[in-house]
Amino acid sequence: MEVLQQALRVNGDSAKARTNLGVVHYRRGEVAKAIEEFQKSIAMNENDAFAYYNLANIFIDQGRWDDAIDAYRKAAEILPNESMIRHNLAYALNRKEASKEAIRILTHDVTARLALGRLYKKERLFDLAIRFKPNAVTYYALGTAFDS
């Protein structure tokens, strides 16, 4: 924490340092301070995907699903190939009963395919699950969904 605060004293315009400081505050349970740092980072650099991502994670914890979805979408626009962002966006969408959109997001993400089985089962889209070009990870996810 002290190192980040020193970095900000030297270079107060460092969005990355603000994002990292926000993460430290969040891990310490200082949620309001974390939100403030993420928002400062975004104000300095509107392309700070990780500030949006971390802000969205806080919104998830607070049950602010719409805000989380908006922040994850912004992060995904900036880093479209970041699997964890897409996975968390799909999770938030699924919680908001938008599981078909969550499926669309996850079908394009090889590392997120574990969640597909559960979503296909929820939407009763078993035929799509079977026609999907499966790999070992997908077979595992589908097996888990069909088994439960």
PDB file of C-alpha atoms in Angstrom, residues 11-12 14 19 29-30 46 61 66 68 79 81 86 88 93-94 103 113 118 120 143 147:
ATOM      1  CA  ASN A  11       3.110  10.493 -10.479  1.00  0.00           C
ATOM      2  CA  GLY A  12      -0.459  11.332  -9.476  1.00  0.00           C
ATOM      3  CA  SER A  14      -0.992   6.927 -12.887  1.00  0.00           C
ATOM      4  CA  THR A  19      -6.325   0.577  -9.991  1.00  0.00           C
ATOM      5  CA  GLY A  29     -12.462  -4.556   3.087  1.00  0.00           C
ATOM      6  CA  GLU A  30     -12.344  -0.827   2.357  1.00  0.00           C
ATOM      7  CA  GLU A  46     -11.228   5.425 -19.876  1.00  0.00           C
ATOM      8  CA  ASP A  61     -20.761  -8.382  -4.207  1.00  0.00           C
ATOM      9  CA  ASP A  66     -27.155  -3.924 -13.757  1.00  0.00           C
ATOM     10  CA  ALA A  68     -21.943  -4.925 -12.804  1.00  0.00           C
ATOM     11  CA  LEU A  79     -10.264  -6.296 -23.825  1.00  0.00           C
ATOM     12  CA  ASN A  81     -10.258 -11.565 -25.653  1.00  0.00           C
ATOM     13  CA  ARG A  86     -16.467 -12.523 -20.487  1.00  0.00           C
ATOM     14  CA  ASN A  88     -18.008 -12.803 -15.220  1.00  0.00           C
ATOM     15  CA  LEU A  93     -26.259 -11.882 -17.151  1.00  0.00           C
ATOM     16  CA  ASN A  94     -27.332 -15.332 -16.026  1.00  0.00           C
ATOM     17  CA  ILE A 103     -24.662 -18.542 -23.663  1.00  0.00           C
ATOM     18  CA  ARG A 113     -17.016 -23.482 -21.814  1.00  0.00           C
ATOM     19  CA  ARG A 118     -25.255 -25.531 -16.863  1.00  0.00           C
ATOM     20  CA  TYR A 120     -27.728 -25.183 -21.797  1.00  0.00           C
ATOM     21  CA  GLY A 143     -21.676 -34.107 -18.233  1.00  0.00           C
ATOM     22  CA  ASP A 147     -25.815 -35.318 -14.254  1.00  0.00           C
TER      23      ASP A 147
END
